[in-house]
Tab-separated table of C-alpha atoms and ligand atoms in Angstrom:
chain	number	residue	atom	x	y	z
O	444	MET	CA	80.300	160.462	117.406
O	445	THR	CA	81.444	157.750	114.683
O	446	THR	CA	84.639	158.365	113.026
O	447	PHE	CA	86.349	156.775	110.042
O	448	GLU	CA	89.364	155.766	112.375
O	449	SER	CA	86.945	153.412	114.295
O	450	PHE	CA	86.054	151.501	111.098
O	451	ASP	CA	88.060	148.244	110.239
O	452	LEU	CA	88.828	149.736	106.781
O	453	LEU	CA	92.343	149.724	105.226
O	454	PRO	CA	94.564	152.436	106.569
O	455	LYS	CA	95.368	153.586	103.104
O	456	ILE	CA	91.662	154.096	102.312
O	457	LYS	CA	91.239	156.120	105.485
O	458	LYS	CA	94.339	158.124	104.645
O	459	THR	CA	92.870	158.713	101.107
O	460	ILE	CA	89.448	159.764	102.086
O	461	LYS	CA	91.059	162.179	104.893
O	462	SER	CA	93.062	163.749	102.110
O	463	ILE	CA	89.677	164.021	99.783
O	464	GLY	CA	88.373	165.918	102.741
O	465	TYR	CA	85.895	163.532	104.370
O	466	ASN	CA	86.514	164.024	108.136
O	467	THR	CA	83.376	162.182	109.500
O	468	PRO	CA	81.050	159.600	108.160
O	469	THR	CA	77.624	160.738	107.141
O	470	PRO	CA	74.676	159.135	108.759
O	471	ILE	CA	74.283	156.374	106.057
O	472	GLN	CA	78.111	155.656	106.079
O	473	ALA	CA	78.111	155.285	109.916
O	474	LYS	CA	75.104	152.888	109.797
O	475	SER	CA	76.273	150.923	106.582
O	476	ILE	CA	80.109	150.462	106.678
O	477	PRO	CA	80.425	148.294	110.035
O	478	PRO	CA	77.663	145.762	108.846
O	479	LEU	CA	79.144	145.459	105.244
O	480	LEU	CA	82.821	145.117	106.603
O	481	SER	CA	81.602	142.236	108.787
O	482	GLY	CA	80.043	140.440	105.728
O	483	ARG	CA	76.294	141.234	105.887
O	484	ASP	CA	74.022	141.928	103.044
O	485	LEU	CA	72.328	145.293	103.183
O	486	LEU	CA	69.296	147.128	102.254
O	487	GLY	CA	69.850	150.936	102.232
O	488	ILE	CA	66.993	153.431	102.021
O	489	ALA	CA	68.783	156.499	101.094
O	490	GLN	CA	68.934	159.096	98.144
O	491	THR	CA	71.735	160.497	96.242
O	492	GLY	CA	73.441	163.413	98.297
O	493	THR	CA	73.622	161.315	101.528
O	494	GLY	CA	77.098	159.815	100.819
O	495	LYS	CA	75.772	156.440	99.861
O	496	THR	CA	78.416	155.658	97.132
O	497	ALA	CA	81.172	155.766	99.716
O	498	ALA	CA	79.004	153.982	102.268
O	499	PHE	CA	78.974	150.723	99.828
O	500	SER	CA	82.279	151.310	97.894
O	501	LEU	CA	84.564	151.967	100.938
O	502	PRO	CA	84.032	148.632	102.526
O	503	LEU	CA	83.980	146.951	99.055
O	504	ILE	CA	87.260	148.305	98.056
O	505	SER	CA	88.727	147.410	101.407
O	506	LYS	CA	87.607	143.847	101.200
O	507	LEU	CA	88.696	143.500	97.469
O	508	ALA	CA	92.151	145.166	98.371
O	509	LYS	CA	92.630	142.897	101.646
O	510	ASN	CA	92.228	139.667	99.873
O	511	LYS	CA	93.668	139.884	96.299
O	512	VAL	CA	92.860	137.007	93.817
O	513	HIS	CA	94.314	136.319	90.405
O	514	LEU	CA	91.451	137.274	88.059
O	515	LYS	CA	90.834	135.080	84.924
O	516	SER	CA	89.952	136.750	81.671
O	517	LYS	CA	86.459	138.222	81.450
O	518	ASN	CA	85.877	137.635	85.202
O	519	VAL	CA	84.462	140.425	87.482
O	520	ARG	CA	84.847	139.998	91.337
O	521	SER	CA	82.100	142.750	91.928
O	522	LEU	CA	79.332	144.221	90.061
O	523	ILE	CA	77.589	147.595	90.751
O	524	LEU	CA	74.294	148.305	88.621
O	525	THR	CA	73.088	151.699	88.097
O	526	PRO	CA	70.192	153.143	86.273
O	527	THR	CA	71.992	155.822	84.390
O	528	ARG	CA	75.228	156.385	82.472
O	529	GLU	CA	75.896	159.739	84.501
O	530	LEU	CA	75.557	157.672	87.838
O	531	ALA	CA	77.678	154.878	86.541
O	532	SER	CA	80.587	157.443	85.616
O	533	GLN	CA	80.144	159.103	88.753
O	534	VAL	CA	80.522	156.078	90.861
O	535	GLU	CA	83.384	154.782	88.863
O	536	LEU	CA	84.998	158.172	89.385
O	537	ASN	CA	84.402	158.047	93.311
O	538	ILE	CA	85.721	154.456	93.468
O	539	LYS	CA	88.991	155.415	91.470
O	540	ASN	CA	89.455	158.194	94.027
O	541	TYR	CA	88.908	156.159	97.016
O	542	SER	CA	90.965	153.083	95.795
O	543	SER	CA	93.840	155.229	94.627
O	544	GLY	CA	97.128	153.319	95.173
O	545	LEU	CA	95.621	150.008	95.825
O	546	ARG	CA	95.662	148.488	92.320
O	547	ILE	CA	92.017	147.761	92.096
O	548	SER	CA	90.951	147.524	88.619
O	549	THR	CA	87.534	149.104	87.389
O	550	CYS	CA	85.460	149.093	84.280
O	551	VAL	CA	82.428	151.147	83.415
O	552	VAL	CA	80.230	149.990	80.734
O	553	PHE	CA	76.950	151.933	79.473
O	554	GLY	CA	75.321	152.600	76.011
O	555	GLY	CA	75.776	155.349	73.890
O	556	VAL	CA	79.503	154.746	73.379
O	557	GLY	CA	81.569	152.278	71.373
O	558	HIS	CA	81.904	148.637	72.693
O	559	ARG	CA	85.652	148.189	71.856
O	560	ASN	CA	87.283	149.861	74.866
O	561	GLN	CA	85.025	148.264	77.336
O	562	ILE	CA	85.640	144.816	75.822
O	563	GLN	CA	89.335	145.212	75.996
O	564	THR	CA	89.147	146.211	79.839
O	565	LEU	CA	86.778	143.397	80.404
O	566	LYS	CA	89.048	140.735	78.745
O	567	LYS	CA	91.652	141.411	81.358
O	568	GLY	CA	89.170	140.644	84.112
O	569	VAL	CA	88.314	143.432	86.592
O	570	ASP	CA	87.882	144.014	90.447
O	571	ILE	CA	85.016	146.218	89.958
O	572	LEU	CA	82.573	146.510	87.195
O	573	ILE	CA	80.076	149.463	87.232
O	574	ALA	CA	77.358	149.103	84.412
O	575	THR	CA	73.982	150.054	83.355
O	576	PRO	CA	71.661	147.063	82.523
O	577	GLY	CA	71.179	147.223	78.820
O	578	ARG	CA	74.681	147.477	77.684
O	579	LEU	CA	75.879	144.987	80.314
O	580	LEU	CA	73.124	142.375	78.868
O	581	ASP	CA	74.624	142.947	75.380
O	582	LEU	CA	78.096	142.345	76.588
O	583	MET	CA	76.873	139.202	78.616
O	584	GLY	CA	74.995	137.753	75.444
O	585	ASP	CA	78.216	138.246	73.415
O	586	GLY	CA	80.150	136.209	76.078
O	587	TYR	CA	82.494	139.118	77.413
O	588	VAL	CA	81.437	138.926	81.095
O	589	SER	CA	81.843	135.850	83.322
O	590	TYR	CA	80.701	135.743	86.958
O	591	ASP	CA	82.457	132.643	88.032
O	592	GLN	CA	84.656	134.848	90.481
O	593	LEU	CA	82.037	137.142	91.311
O	594	GLU	CA	81.881	137.882	95.272
O	595	PHE	CA	79.914	141.067	95.509
O	596	PHE	CA	76.640	142.529	93.665
O	597	ILE	CA	75.431	146.013	94.483
O	598	LEU	CA	72.292	147.314	93.035
O	599	ASP	CA	72.004	151.286	93.176
O	600	GLU	CA	69.019	153.291	92.755
O	601	ALA	CA	66.722	150.350	92.693
O	602	ASP	CA	63.469	152.283	92.651
O	603	ARG	CA	64.901	154.306	89.600
O	604	MET	CA	65.450	150.971	87.528
O	605	LEU	CA	61.965	150.201	88.097
O	606	ASP	CA	60.758	153.759	86.930
O	607	MET	CA	62.978	153.544	84.022
O	608	GLY	CA	61.496	149.973	83.050
O	609	PHE	CA	64.898	148.316	83.707
O	610	ILE	CA	63.544	145.801	86.263
O	611	ASN	CA	63.293	142.815	83.683
O	612	ASP	CA	66.874	143.561	82.751
O	613	VAL	CA	67.963	143.529	86.212
O	614	LYS	CA	66.395	140.353	87.030
O	615	LYS	CA	67.825	138.666	83.750
O	616	ILE	CA	71.340	139.657	85.230
O	617	MET	CA	70.570	138.673	88.656
O	618	ARG	CA	69.891	135.169	87.452
O	619	LYS	CA	73.340	134.717	85.954
O	620	LEU	CA	75.174	135.761	89.241
O	621	PRO	CA	76.383	132.981	91.734
O	622	GLU	CA	74.086	132.339	94.768
O	623	ASP	CA	77.297	132.570	97.023
O	624	ARG	CA	77.900	136.107	96.891
O	625	LYS	CA	77.311	139.331	99.247
O	626	THR	CA	74.507	141.652	98.055
O	627	VAL	CA	73.600	145.397	98.743
O	628	LEU	CA	70.546	147.247	97.533
O	629	PHE	CA	70.138	150.975	97.670
O	630	SER	CA	66.951	152.665	97.046
O	631	ALA	CA	65.571	156.058	97.668
O	632	THR	CA	61.969	154.849	98.346
O	633	ILE	CA	60.808	151.258	98.939
O	634	PRO	CA	57.741	150.552	96.974
O	635	LYS	CA	56.121	146.999	96.890
O	636	SER	CA	57.827	145.910	94.055
O	637	ILE	CA	61.370	146.911	95.609
O	638	VAL	CA	60.389	144.837	98.791
O	639	GLY	CA	59.681	141.758	96.412
O	640	LEU	CA	63.057	142.333	94.812
O	641	ALA	CA	64.993	142.779	98.035
O	642	ASN	CA	63.350	139.647	99.312
O	643	SER	CA	64.587	137.709	96.448
O	644	LEU	CA	68.089	139.337	96.308
O	645	LEU	CA	69.125	139.579	99.749
O	646	ASP	CA	70.010	137.197	102.571
O	647	ASN	CA	69.101	138.209	106.175
O	648	PRO	CA	69.950	141.920	105.398
O	649	VAL	CA	70.728	144.639	107.754
O	650	LYS	CA	68.195	147.551	107.061
O	651	VAL	CA	69.551	151.138	107.090
O	652	GLU	CA	67.411	154.086	106.439
O	653	ILE	CA	67.906	157.881	106.163
O	654	SER	CA	64.705	159.611	105.967
O	655	PRO	CA	64.137	161.821	102.973
O	656	GLU	CA	61.837	164.319	104.942
O	657	SER	CA	64.452	165.128	107.490
O	658	LEU	CA	66.821	165.920	104.685
O	659	THR	CA	64.738	168.061	102.646
O	660	VAL	CA	62.763	169.952	105.454
O	661	GLU	CA	65.634	170.727	107.432
O	662	LYS	CA	68.476	171.972	105.412
O	663	ILE	CA	66.833	173.614	102.240
O	664	ASP	CA	65.306	176.940	101.964
O	665	GLN	CA	62.235	176.088	99.833
O	666	SER	CA	59.876	178.516	98.363
O	667	LEU	CA	56.919	178.572	95.718
O	668	ASN	CA	56.236	180.905	92.994
O	669	ILE	CA	52.439	180.643	91.885
O	670	LEU	CA	52.245	182.273	88.394
O	671	LEU	CA	50.698	181.790	85.016
O	672	ARG	CA	52.298	179.286	82.653
O	673	LYS	CA	52.936	182.096	80.000
O	674	ASN	CA	54.940	184.077	82.685
O	675	LYS	CA	57.250	181.260	83.801
O	676	LEU	CA	60.193	182.226	81.291
O	677	LYS	CA	60.084	185.936	82.442
O	678	ARG	CA	59.995	185.262	86.063
O	679	LEU	CA	62.945	182.800	85.650
O	680	LYS	CA	64.983	185.498	83.936
O	681	LYS	CA	64.004	187.880	86.880
O	682	ILE	CA	65.479	185.332	89.423
O	683	LEU	CA	68.429	184.598	87.523
O	684	THR	CA	69.615	188.067	86.895
O	685	GLN	CA	68.271	189.585	90.378
O	686	GLU	CA	68.789	187.330	93.009
O	687	LYS	CA	72.350	186.295	94.101
O	688	MET	CA	72.613	183.050	92.277
O	689	GLY	CA	75.525	180.590	92.500
O	690	SER	CA	75.601	177.436	90.346
O	691	THR	CA	71.828	176.639	89.524
O	692	LEU	CA	70.204	173.442	88.456
O	693	ILE	CA	66.723	173.975	86.720
O	694	PHE	CA	64.432	171.188	86.259
O	695	THR	CA	61.800	170.783	83.490
O	696	LYS	CA	59.364	168.280	82.643
O	697	THR	CA	60.340	167.468	79.135
O	698	LYS	CA	63.372	167.400	76.857
O	699	ARG	CA	61.575	169.990	74.696
O	700	GLY	CA	60.943	172.142	77.669
O	701	ALA	CA	64.776	171.975	78.716
O	702	ASN	CA	65.819	173.053	75.228
O	703	LYS	CA	63.209	176.020	75.337
O	704	VAL	CA	64.644	177.203	78.533
O	705	VAL	CA	68.129	177.208	77.249
O	706	GLU	CA	67.028	178.984	73.989
O	707	PHE	CA	65.194	181.744	76.071
O	708	LEU	CA	68.181	182.161	78.288
O	709	GLU	CA	70.641	182.456	75.446
O	710	LYS	CA	68.574	185.122	73.891
O	711	SER	CA	68.640	186.797	77.217
O	712	ASN	CA	72.463	186.491	77.193
O	713	ILE	CA	72.503	184.170	80.042
O	714	ALA	CA	74.715	181.138	79.453
O	715	SER	CA	73.384	177.702	80.234
O	716	ALA	CA	73.457	174.125	78.896
O	717	ALA	CA	70.888	171.342	78.763
O	718	ILE	CA	71.312	167.656	79.644
O	719	HIS	CA	68.572	165.124	78.559
O	720	GLY	CA	68.131	161.840	77.066
O	721	ASN	CA	68.247	163.245	73.458
O	722	LYS	CA	71.719	164.665	73.850
O	723	SER	CA	74.761	162.338	73.121
O	724	GLN	CA	76.830	160.952	75.786
O	725	ASN	CA	79.643	163.371	74.809
O	726	ALA	CA	77.486	166.512	74.779
O	727	ARG	CA	76.119	165.667	78.192
O	728	GLU	CA	79.389	164.998	79.720
O	729	ARG	CA	80.630	168.489	78.134
O	730	ALA	CA	77.552	170.269	79.684
O	731	LEU	CA	78.163	168.535	83.173
O	732	ASN	CA	82.005	169.278	82.993
O	733	SER	CA	81.594	173.009	82.277
O	734	PHE	CA	79.028	173.167	85.108
O	735	ARG	CA	81.137	171.175	87.490
O	736	LYS	CA	84.199	173.573	86.578
O	737	LYS	CA	81.701	176.556	87.062
O	738	LYS	CA	82.291	177.635	83.383
O	739	ILE	CA	78.540	177.807	83.135
O	740	LYS	CA	76.490	178.494	86.017
O	741	ILE	CA	72.949	177.160	84.810
O	742	LEU	CA	72.374	173.760	84.014
O	743	VAL	CA	68.917	172.643	82.811
O	744	ALA	CA	67.881	168.969	83.226
O	745	THR	CA	65.043	166.731	82.938
O	746	ASP	CA	64.482	164.313	85.990
O	747	ILE	CA	66.021	161.213	84.263
O	748	ALA	CA	69.073	162.887	83.102
O	749	SER	CA	69.768	164.420	86.318
O	750	ARG	CA	70.441	161.240	88.134
O	751	GLY	CA	73.880	161.133	89.167
O	752	ILE	CA	74.615	164.740	88.696
O	753	ASP	CA	77.278	164.931	91.523
O	754	VAL	CA	78.161	168.482	91.794
O	755	ASP	CA	78.838	169.756	95.137
O	756	HIS	CA	78.561	173.387	94.748
O	757	VAL	CA	74.912	173.812	93.575
O	758	SER	CA	73.289	176.751	95.627
O	759	HIS	CA	70.112	176.757	93.938
O	760	VAL	CA	67.729	174.311	92.540
O	761	ILE	CA	64.777	175.797	90.223
O	762	ASN	CA	61.679	173.602	89.673
O	763	PHE	CA	60.640	175.350	86.482
O	764	ASP	CA	57.941	172.488	86.064
O	765	GLN	CA	56.396	170.663	89.025
O	766	PRO	CA	57.656	167.034	89.135
O	767	MET	CA	55.332	164.213	87.588
O	768	GLU	CA	56.284	162.159	90.672
O	769	ALA	CA	56.125	163.570	94.183
O	770	GLU	CA	59.379	161.595	95.033
O	771	ALA	CA	61.214	163.517	92.260
O	772	TYR	CA	60.815	166.731	94.187
O	773	VAL	CA	62.952	165.421	96.912
O	774	HIS	CA	65.482	164.023	94.499
O	775	ARG	CA	65.770	167.299	92.660
O	776	ILE	CA	66.161	169.669	95.731
O	777	GLY	CA	68.480	167.284	97.208
O	778	ARG	CA	70.831	168.187	94.537
O	779	THR	CA	71.575	171.108	96.564
O	780	ALA	CA	72.422	171.010	100.237
O	781	ARG	CA	74.910	168.087	99.565
O	782	ALA	CA	77.093	166.607	102.234
O	783	GLY	CA	75.728	169.033	104.752
O	784	ARG	CA	75.649	172.103	102.925
O	785	GLU	CA	72.744	174.700	102.775
O	786	GLY	CA	70.767	175.306	99.691
O	787	VAL	CA	67.903	177.220	98.219
O	788	ALA	CA	64.928	175.556	96.134
O	789	ILE	CA	62.395	177.696	94.284
O	790	SER	CA	59.579	175.942	92.717
O	791	PHE	CA	57.212	177.114	89.930
O	792	CYS	CA	53.498	176.196	89.843
O	793	ASP	CA	51.308	177.240	87.059
O	794	GLU	CA	47.669	176.692	86.268
O	795	THR	CA	48.124	173.302	85.044
O	796	GLU	CA	50.316	171.903	87.928
O	797	VAL	CA	48.132	172.460	91.069
O	798	LYS	CA	47.564	168.812	91.560
O	799	LEU	CA	51.185	167.931	91.203
O	800	LEU	CA	52.091	170.468	93.805
O	801	LYS	CA	49.500	169.102	96.270
O	802	SER	CA	50.972	165.591	95.825
O	803	VAL	CA	54.557	166.976	96.569
O	804	GLU	CA	53.286	168.942	99.587
O	805	LYS	CA	51.493	165.733	100.844
O	806	PHE	CA	54.670	163.735	100.220
O	807	ILE	CA	57.049	166.083	102.134
O	808	LYS	CA	54.434	166.581	104.759
O	809	LYS	CA	55.061	170.127	104.347
O	810	THR	CA	53.292	173.178	102.761
O	811	ILE	CA	56.013	175.045	100.847
O	812	PRO	CA	55.904	178.732	101.624
O	813	VAL	CA	54.677	180.903	98.708
O	814	ASP	CA	56.776	183.972	97.657
O	815	THR	CA	54.313	186.718	97.055
O	816	SER	CA	56.717	189.313	96.422
O	817	HIS	CA	57.165	189.223	92.652
O	818	THR	CA	54.935	190.877	89.944
O	819	PHE	CA	53.725	187.539	88.556
O	820	HIS	CA	52.428	186.316	91.694
O	821	VAL	CA	48.747	184.868	91.490
O	822	ASP	CA	46.576	183.744	94.211
O	823	LEU	CA	46.312	179.948	94.303
O	824	ASN	CA	42.274	180.227	94.081
O	825	GLU	CA	42.635	182.687	91.020
O	826	LEU	CA	45.051	180.033	89.377
O	827	GLY	CA	42.255	177.346	89.914
O	828	THR	CA	39.997	179.645	87.895
O	829	ALA	CA	42.886	180.165	85.260
O	830	SER	CA	43.221	176.378	85.004
O	831	LYS	CA	39.612	176.082	84.277
O	832	LYS	CA	39.676	178.781	81.681
O	833	THR	CA	42.659	177.309	79.906
O	834	LYS	CA	40.547	174.091	79.992
O	835	LYS	CA	37.417	175.777	78.666
O	836	VAL	CA	39.545	177.644	75.900
O	837	SER	CA	40.852	174.272	74.817
O	838	GLN	CA	37.629	172.590	74.936
O	839	ASN	CA	36.302	175.603	72.692
O	840	TYR	CA	39.246	175.280	70.512
O	841	LYS	CA	38.874	171.443	69.890
O	842	ARG	CA	35.218	171.929	69.094
O	843	THR	CA	35.885	174.793	66.396
O	844	LEU	CA	38.408	172.471	64.744
O	845	LYS	CA	35.824	169.780	64.677
O	846	ARG	CA	33.336	172.019	63.153
O	847	ARG	CA	35.878	173.290	60.622
O	848	ARG	CA	36.730	169.857	59.614
O	849	SER	CA	33.287	168.628	59.195
O	850	SER	CA	32.488	171.751	57.052
O	851	LYS	CA	35.272	171.113	54.998
O	852	PRO	CA	34.177	170.392	51.311
O	853	LYS	CA	34.693	166.784	50.423
O	854	THR	CA	37.093	166.345	47.668
O	855	ARG	CA	36.589	163.441	45.003
O	856	ARG	CA	39.279	160.918	44.258
F	1418	AMP	P1	76.552	160.459	97.236
F	1418	AMP	O1	75.309	160.570	98.044
F	1418	AMP	O2	77.201	159.347	97.241
F	1418	AMP	O3	76.280	160.878	95.819
F	1418	AMP	O4	77.552	161.703	97.809
F	1418	AMP	C1	77.178	163.003	97.912
F	1418	AMP	C2	78.468	163.764	98.102
F	1418	AMP	O5	78.819	164.005	99.398
F	1418	AMP	C3	79.609	163.585	97.162
F	1418	AMP	O6	79.997	164.730	96.546
F	1418	AMP	C4	80.470	162.900	98.041
F	1418	AMP	O7	82.037	163.262	97.451
F	1418	AMP	C5	80.356	163.872	99.350
F	1418	AMP	N1	80.547	162.879	100.536
F	1418	AMP	C6	80.415	161.661	100.664
F	1418	AMP	N2	80.770	161.014	102.004
F	1418	AMP	C7	81.445	162.458	102.562
F	1418	AMP	C8	81.877	162.643	103.808
F	1418	AMP	N3	81.959	161.648	104.748
F	1418	AMP	N4	82.152	163.852	104.114
F	1418	AMP	C9	82.146	164.774	103.177
F	1418	AMP	N5	81.448	164.657	102.150
F	1418	AMP	C10	81.214	163.458	101.805
């Protein structure tokens, strides 16, 4: 078995991670830390929850601390790009913990908050800059960032960058970085466009992979509730009040959907909070902190906002809506069963979501067991009929509307 002791990390770092409670490296750490310490580029295929942050940041901190340099104003020695502000904050928090007592300077920059503090920190020069692409480009455009002393570049969750439409921003940033640097790219999936990006970024990289299927299938107790859309909230309430629930993360398709769930739960005297893109950075952090500190047990999130939610004690994930992309199912349920723990994932599927469910099952190569024990259960075949009925109803409704409009008397101007 690989141990942290066997790695050529600074002894101080080994001591720190032991005190944090990391006893053995996770598989992605065991595979990534040695080649990164020996100076290789790396392509890591792993999702959040596998311990990938420590996999790239422990060797980075060790290398920076072993070889301190005088940093000129506005210079950064390493750059970590992440798709969301939550992930950026989380990565910074982890790095601060791992590098405690080593005098490694960090700076995190993202949008939605003022520029001033970020500029002040950058002016001093920083060892590790963690950034989301948009704000970083703004700061670069205004001349606050210099890459003359850059040695390391890490692109985290590259596939998410692509999904969120940031890839051109990433490319713009990449063009400003010096050729002579070490590069790491982490991605949960490797679509063709990421292969292209990896080829242009990485120099003879080591490839390490943690398969998402083995992660989801083995450790998480997954079940499916097939029900009509109109019964989803009632079923949710039943689950939250009857089952033995710990900290629970609920996923909805839309921001509006997340708000609706929170409002409904509020009316039912169940405390919860929502995080999504329409909430201010402060509101998101507040909700996340209350959830982390177990002041509230239920957090309702959309897929994008959920990126970077690093909470260890999530016992249940509820997919209130099926994800629009099959891969997101793995990201979502991966929020439970973190760092070797076990977890429960309950998914709802209504009459409009059968296709999405099928593509999830195809992706995870598994049929999710159906929970038939509740009163709202509908057979999947009946659900098909319901779906046709809904379609028919909406078509009829549209026709009626059209008829009404055309029969309206025309008013003269
Ligand atoms: P990540 O995939 O980087 O988001 O990490 C997932 C969670 O695993 C975080 O809460 C880390 O603190 C935790 N973690 C990372 N490495 C280890 C380890 N070797 N042992 C125990 N927990 C870990």
